[in-house]
Short mmCIF file of C-alpha atoms in Angstrom, two decimals:
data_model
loop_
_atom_site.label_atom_id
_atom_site.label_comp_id
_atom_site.label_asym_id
_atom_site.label_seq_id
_atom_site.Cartn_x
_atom_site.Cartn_y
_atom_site.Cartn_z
CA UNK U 1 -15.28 -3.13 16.11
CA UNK U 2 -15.20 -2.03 19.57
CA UNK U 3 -13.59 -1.65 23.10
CA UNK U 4 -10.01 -1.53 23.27
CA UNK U 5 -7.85 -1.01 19.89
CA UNK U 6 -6.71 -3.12 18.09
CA UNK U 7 -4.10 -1.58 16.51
CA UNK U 8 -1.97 1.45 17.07
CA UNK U 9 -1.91 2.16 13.22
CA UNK U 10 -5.39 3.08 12.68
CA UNK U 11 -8.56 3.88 15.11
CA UNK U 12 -11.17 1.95 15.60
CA UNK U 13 -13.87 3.52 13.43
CA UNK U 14 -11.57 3.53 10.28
CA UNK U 15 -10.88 -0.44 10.73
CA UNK U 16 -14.71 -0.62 10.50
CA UNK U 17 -15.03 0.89 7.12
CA UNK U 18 -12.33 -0.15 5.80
CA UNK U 19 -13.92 -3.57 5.84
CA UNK U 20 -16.74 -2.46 3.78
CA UNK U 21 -14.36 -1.13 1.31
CA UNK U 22 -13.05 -3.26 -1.54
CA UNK U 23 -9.68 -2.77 -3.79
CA UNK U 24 -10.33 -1.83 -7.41
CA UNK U 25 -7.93 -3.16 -9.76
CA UNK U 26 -7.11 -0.87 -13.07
CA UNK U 27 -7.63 -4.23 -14.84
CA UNK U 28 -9.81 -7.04 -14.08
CA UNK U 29 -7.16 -9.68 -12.58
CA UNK U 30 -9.10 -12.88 -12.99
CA UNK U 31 -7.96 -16.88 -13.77
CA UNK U 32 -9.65 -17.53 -17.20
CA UNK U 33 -10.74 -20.97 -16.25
CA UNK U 34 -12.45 -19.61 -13.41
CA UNK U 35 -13.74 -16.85 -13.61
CA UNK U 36 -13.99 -13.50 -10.98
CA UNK U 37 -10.92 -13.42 -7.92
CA UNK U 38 -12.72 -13.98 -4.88
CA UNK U 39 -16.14 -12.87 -4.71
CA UNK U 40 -19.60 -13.36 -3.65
CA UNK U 41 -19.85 -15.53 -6.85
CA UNK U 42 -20.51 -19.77 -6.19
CA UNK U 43 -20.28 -22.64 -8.49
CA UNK U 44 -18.38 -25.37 -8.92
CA UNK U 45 -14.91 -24.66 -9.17
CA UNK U 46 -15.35 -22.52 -5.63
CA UNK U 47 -15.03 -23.41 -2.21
CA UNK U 48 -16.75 -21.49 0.70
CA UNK U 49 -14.50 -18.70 2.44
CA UNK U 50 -15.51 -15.85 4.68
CA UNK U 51 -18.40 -13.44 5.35
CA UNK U 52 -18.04 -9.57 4.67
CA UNK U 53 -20.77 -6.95 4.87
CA UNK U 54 -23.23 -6.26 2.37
CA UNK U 55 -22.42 -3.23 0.31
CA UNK U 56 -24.61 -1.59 -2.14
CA UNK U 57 -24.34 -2.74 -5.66
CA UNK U 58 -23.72 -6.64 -4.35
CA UNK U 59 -25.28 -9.21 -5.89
CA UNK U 60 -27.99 -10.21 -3.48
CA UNK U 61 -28.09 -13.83 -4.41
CA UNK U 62 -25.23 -14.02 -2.36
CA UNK U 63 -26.52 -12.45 1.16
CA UNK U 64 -26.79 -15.54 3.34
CA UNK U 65 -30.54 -15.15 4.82
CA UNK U 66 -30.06 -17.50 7.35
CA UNK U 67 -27.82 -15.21 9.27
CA UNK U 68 -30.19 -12.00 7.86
CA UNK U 69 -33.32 -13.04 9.62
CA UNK U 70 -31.01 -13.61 13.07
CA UNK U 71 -29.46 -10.45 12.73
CA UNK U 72 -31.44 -8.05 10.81
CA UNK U 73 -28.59 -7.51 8.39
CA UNK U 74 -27.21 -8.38 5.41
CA UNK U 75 -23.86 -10.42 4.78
CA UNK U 76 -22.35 -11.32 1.53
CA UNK U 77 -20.60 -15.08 1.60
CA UNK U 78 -17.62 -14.79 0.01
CA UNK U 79 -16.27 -17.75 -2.06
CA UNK U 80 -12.10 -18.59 -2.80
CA UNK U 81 -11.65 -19.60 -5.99
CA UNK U 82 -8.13 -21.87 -7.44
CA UNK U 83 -6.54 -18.10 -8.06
CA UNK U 84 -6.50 -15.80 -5.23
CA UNK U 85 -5.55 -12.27 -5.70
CA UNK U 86 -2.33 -11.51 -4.38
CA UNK U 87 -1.87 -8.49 -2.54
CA UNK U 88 1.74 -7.62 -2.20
CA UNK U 89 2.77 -4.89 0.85
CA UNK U 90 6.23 -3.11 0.12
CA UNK U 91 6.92 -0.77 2.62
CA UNK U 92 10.04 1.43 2.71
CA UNK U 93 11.77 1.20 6.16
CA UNK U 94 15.20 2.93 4.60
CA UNK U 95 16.69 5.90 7.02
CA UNK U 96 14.83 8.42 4.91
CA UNK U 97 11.73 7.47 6.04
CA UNK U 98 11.92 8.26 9.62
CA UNK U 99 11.62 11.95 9.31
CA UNK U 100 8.52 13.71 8.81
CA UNK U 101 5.71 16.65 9.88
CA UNK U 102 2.76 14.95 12.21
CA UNK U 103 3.84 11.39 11.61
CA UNK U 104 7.02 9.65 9.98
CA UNK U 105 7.05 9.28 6.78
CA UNK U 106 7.48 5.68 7.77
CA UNK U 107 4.51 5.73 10.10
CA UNK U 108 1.61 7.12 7.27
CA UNK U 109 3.53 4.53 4.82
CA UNK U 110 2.68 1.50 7.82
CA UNK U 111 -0.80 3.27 8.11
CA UNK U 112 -1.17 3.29 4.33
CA UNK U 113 0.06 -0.91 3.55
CA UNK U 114 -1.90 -1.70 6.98
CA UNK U 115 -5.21 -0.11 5.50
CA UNK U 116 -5.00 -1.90 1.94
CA UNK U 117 -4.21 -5.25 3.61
CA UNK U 118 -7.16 -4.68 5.65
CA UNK U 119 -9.49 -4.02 2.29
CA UNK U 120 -8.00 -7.42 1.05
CA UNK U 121 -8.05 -9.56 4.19
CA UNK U 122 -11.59 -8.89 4.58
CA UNK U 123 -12.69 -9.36 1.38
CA UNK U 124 -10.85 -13.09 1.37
CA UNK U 125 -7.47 -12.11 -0.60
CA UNK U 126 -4.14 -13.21 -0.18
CA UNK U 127 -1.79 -10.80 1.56
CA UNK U 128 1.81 -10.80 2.33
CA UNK U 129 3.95 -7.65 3.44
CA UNK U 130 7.76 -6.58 3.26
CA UNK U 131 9.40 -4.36 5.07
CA UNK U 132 12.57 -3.22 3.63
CA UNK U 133 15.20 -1.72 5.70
CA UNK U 134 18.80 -2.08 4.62
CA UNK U 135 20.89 -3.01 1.68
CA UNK U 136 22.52 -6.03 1.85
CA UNK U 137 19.87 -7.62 4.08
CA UNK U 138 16.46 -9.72 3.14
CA UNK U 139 13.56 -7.63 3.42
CA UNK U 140 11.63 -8.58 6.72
CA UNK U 141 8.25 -10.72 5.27
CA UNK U 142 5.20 -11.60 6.58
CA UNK U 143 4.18 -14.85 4.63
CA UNK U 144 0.53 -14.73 2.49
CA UNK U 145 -2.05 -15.14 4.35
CA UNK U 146 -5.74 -15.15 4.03
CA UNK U 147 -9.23 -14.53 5.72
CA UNK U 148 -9.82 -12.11 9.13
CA UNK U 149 -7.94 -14.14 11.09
CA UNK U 150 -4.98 -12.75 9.75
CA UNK U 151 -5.85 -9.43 10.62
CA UNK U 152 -4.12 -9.35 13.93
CA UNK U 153 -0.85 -10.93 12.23
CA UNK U 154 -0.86 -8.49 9.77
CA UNK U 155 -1.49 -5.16 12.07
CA UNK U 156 1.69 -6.34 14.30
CA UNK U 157 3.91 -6.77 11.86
CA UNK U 158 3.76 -3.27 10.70
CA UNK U 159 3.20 -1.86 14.30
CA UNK U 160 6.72 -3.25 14.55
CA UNK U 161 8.58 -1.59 12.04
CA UNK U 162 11.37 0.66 12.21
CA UNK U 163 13.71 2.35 10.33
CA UNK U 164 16.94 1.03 8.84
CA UNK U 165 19.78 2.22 6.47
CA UNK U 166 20.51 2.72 2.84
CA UNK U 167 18.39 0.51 0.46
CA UNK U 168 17.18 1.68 -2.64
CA UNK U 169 13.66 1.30 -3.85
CA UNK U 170 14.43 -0.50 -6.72
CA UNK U 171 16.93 -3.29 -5.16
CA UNK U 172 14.38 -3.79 -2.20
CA UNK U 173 11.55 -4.94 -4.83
CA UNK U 174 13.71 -6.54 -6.93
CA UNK U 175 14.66 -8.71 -3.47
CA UNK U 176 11.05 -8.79 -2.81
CA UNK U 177 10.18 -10.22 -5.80
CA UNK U 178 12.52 -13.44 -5.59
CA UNK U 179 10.13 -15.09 -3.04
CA UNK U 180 6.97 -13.32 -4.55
CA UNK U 181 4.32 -15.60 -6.16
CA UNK U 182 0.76 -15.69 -7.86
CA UNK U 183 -0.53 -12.59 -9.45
CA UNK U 184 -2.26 -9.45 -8.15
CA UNK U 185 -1.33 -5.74 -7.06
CA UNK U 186 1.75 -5.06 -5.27
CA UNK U 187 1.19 -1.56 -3.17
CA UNK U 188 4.73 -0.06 -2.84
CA UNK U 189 4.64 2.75 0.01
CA UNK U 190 7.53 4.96 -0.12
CA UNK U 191 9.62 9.01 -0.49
CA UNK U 192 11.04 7.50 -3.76
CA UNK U 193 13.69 9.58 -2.90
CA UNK U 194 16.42 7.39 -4.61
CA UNK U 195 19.80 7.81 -6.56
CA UNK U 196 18.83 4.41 -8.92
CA UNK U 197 16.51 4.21 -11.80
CA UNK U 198 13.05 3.43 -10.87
CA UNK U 199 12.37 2.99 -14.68
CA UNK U 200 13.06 -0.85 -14.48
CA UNK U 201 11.04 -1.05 -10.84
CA UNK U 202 7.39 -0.64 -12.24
CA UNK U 203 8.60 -3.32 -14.95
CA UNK U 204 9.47 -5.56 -12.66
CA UNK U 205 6.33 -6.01 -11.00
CA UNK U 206 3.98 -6.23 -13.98
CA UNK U 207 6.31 -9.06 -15.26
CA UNK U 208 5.52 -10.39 -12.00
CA UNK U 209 2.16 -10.27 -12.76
CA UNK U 210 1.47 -7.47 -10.33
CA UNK U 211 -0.39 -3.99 -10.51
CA UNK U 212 2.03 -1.64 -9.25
CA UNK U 213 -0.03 1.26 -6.87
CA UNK U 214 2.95 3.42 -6.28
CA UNK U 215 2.28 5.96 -3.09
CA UNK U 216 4.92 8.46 -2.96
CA UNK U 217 4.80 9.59 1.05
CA UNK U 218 6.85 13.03 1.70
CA UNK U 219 6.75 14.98 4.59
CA UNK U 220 5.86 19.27 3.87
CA UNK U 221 9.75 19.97 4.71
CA UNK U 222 10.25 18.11 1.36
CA UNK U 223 6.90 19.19 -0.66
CA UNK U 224 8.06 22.82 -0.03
CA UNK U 225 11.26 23.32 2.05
CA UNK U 226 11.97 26.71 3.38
CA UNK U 227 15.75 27.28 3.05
CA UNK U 228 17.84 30.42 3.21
CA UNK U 229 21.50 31.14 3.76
CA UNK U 230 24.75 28.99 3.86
CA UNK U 231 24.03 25.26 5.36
CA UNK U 232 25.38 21.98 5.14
CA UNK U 233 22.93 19.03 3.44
CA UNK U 234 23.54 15.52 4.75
CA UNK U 235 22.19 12.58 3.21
CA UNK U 236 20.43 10.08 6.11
CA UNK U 237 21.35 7.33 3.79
CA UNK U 238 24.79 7.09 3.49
CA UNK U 239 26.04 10.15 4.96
CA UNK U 240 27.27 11.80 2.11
CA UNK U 241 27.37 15.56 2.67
CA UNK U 242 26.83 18.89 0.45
CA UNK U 243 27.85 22.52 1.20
CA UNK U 244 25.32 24.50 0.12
CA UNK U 245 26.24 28.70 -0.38
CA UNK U 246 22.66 30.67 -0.63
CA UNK U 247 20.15 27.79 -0.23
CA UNK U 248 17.29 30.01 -1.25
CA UNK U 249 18.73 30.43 -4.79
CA UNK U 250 18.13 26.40 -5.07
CA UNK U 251 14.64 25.85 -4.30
CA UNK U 252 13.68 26.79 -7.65
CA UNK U 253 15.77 23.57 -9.17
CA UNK U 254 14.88 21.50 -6.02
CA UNK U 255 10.89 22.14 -6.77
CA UNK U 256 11.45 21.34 -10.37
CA UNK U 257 13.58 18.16 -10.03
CA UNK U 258 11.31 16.69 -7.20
CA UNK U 259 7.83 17.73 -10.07
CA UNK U 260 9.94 16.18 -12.42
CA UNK U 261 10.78 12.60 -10.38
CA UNK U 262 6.59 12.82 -9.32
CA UNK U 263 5.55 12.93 -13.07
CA UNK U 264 8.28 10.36 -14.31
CA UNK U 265 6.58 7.87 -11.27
CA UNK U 266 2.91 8.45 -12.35
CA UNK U 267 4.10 7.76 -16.26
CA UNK U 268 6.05 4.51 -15.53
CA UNK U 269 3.19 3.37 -13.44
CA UNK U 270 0.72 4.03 -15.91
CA UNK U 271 2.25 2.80 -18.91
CA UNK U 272 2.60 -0.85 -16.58
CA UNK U 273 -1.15 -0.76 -16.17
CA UNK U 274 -0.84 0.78 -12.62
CA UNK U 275 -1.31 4.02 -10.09
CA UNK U 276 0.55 6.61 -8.55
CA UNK U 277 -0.14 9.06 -6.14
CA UNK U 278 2.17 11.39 -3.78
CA UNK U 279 0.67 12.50 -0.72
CA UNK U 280 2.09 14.43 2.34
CA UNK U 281 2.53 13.25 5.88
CA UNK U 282 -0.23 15.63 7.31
CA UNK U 283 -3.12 15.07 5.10
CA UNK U 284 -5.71 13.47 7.19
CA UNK U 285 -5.89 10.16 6.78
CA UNK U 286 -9.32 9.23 6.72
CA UNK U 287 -9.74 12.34 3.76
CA UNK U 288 -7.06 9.95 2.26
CA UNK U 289 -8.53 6.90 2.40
CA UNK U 290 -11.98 7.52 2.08
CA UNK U 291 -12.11 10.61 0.16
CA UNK U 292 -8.70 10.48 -2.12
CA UNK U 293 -8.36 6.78 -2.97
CA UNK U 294 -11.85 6.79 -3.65
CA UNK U 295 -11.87 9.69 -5.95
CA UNK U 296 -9.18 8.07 -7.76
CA UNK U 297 -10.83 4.68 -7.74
CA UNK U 298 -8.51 3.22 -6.04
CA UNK U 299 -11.15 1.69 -3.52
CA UNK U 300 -14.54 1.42 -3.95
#
């Protein structure tokens, strides 16, 4: 891509590699009578889709040398088979998110759900995105969609979000999941910062036949606050408050409970065949994206 932006979420020179880069699932989420979700792979039971670029590893039977000898490079055809791969966006628009170092926590969560719908648009998925702001209300949807065309649909709808009220993680993908269909990996970006049991959440979603990728986004304030003296806590939620005598005394608990709710995340989310990963507001995103998820094997 060039010229003017598309997007405010992400420059121009990450949306280009991002569409050479390809989700990994932690399992192989294929249709049986089928065969592989959506890939340079023909035969019968497939229809023709979408291009992508060639990446190394591809199965060159599948670079269409027609357009190769016009253009001097190589492009994959991608095929859609009966099962797509659903790709399921849940992004945490609840108060809390709308503080942070550098960027809102709301803002890297946007950048994060707007970078993993561009891996799957590109590479012919199904995507669909939620933005959940407020208890009580349905979470705002973008229905699936397919292909690059949707690209530009999908980049406004999370330029657009903003920050709402009290809504805990686990009602707002519990409402999510009413109108959810088809199977795939549903990418959940949010502080996790919640007085419900997330136990049940990661459940949920694999009985939904979804991956759950868990990203839990903080801002440094809340990765290692620097407290002293007498203050006043208020919670941007529901505006329950907290008089706090000798803050200092309490970041040894604080660190503690907020290790503890990290390592209780990344266990629920493996034992339902999924990831988890925290990260912080002012890590650089393309180190996270092309250096972190890919480390993990989150993208490939």
């Amino acid at each position: 891509m060039s010229g003017s932006s598309l997007t405010t979420l992400l420059p121009n020179d990450v949306l280009g590699r991002l569409e050479r880069v390809r989700l990994q699932p932690v399992r192989r989420l294929t249709n049986p009578s089928r065969g592989e979700h959506l890939a340079g792979k023909g035969g019968s039971s497939t229809e023709f889709a979408d291009y992508r670029d060639y990446a190394p590893g591809d199965d060159v039977r599948f670079v269409d040398w027609n357009i190769f000898s016009r253009l001097n490079k190589p492009y994959m055809k991608l095929y859609r088979h009966e099962e797509e791969l659903h790709v399921c966006l849940i992004v945490d628009a609840s108060a809390s998110m709308k503080y942070g170092t550098g960027e809102t926590k709301l803002m890297r969560a946007s950048r994060i759900a707007a970078a993993f719908g561009i891996c799957a648009l590109t590479s012919v998925e199904k995507v669909s995105a939620h933005v959940c702001h407020a208890a009580g209300t349905e979470p705002v949807r973008m229905p699936p969609s397919t292909g690059r065309k949707s690209l530009p649909r999908l980049l406004k709808f999370l330029e657009t979000v903003q920050p709402g009220g009290d809504y805990p993680i686990e009602s707002a993908v519990a409402d999510v999941l009413k109108r959810h269909r088809g199977r795939g990996i549903a990418v959940i970006a949010s502080d996790f910062l919640t007085f419900g049991d997330v136990s049940g959440l990661f459940g949920r979603l694999q009985a939904a036949g979804l991956e759950p990728w868990a990203v839990q986004v903080l801002s440094p304030e809340e990765i290692d606050p620097d407290l002293s003296g007498d203050l006043r806590l208020v919670d941007c939620e529901n505006g329950a408050g907290l008089d706090v005598t000798r803050a200092g005394d309490l970041l040894g608990f604080y660190h503690d409970h907020r290790l503890a709710l990290e390592d209780e995340l990344a266990v629920q989310c493996r034992q339902r065949g999924g990831r988890f990963l925290p990260v912080s507001t002012t890590e650089p995103l393309k180190d996270l994206l092309f250096g972190t998820l890919r480390r993990r094997g989150w993208l490939r």
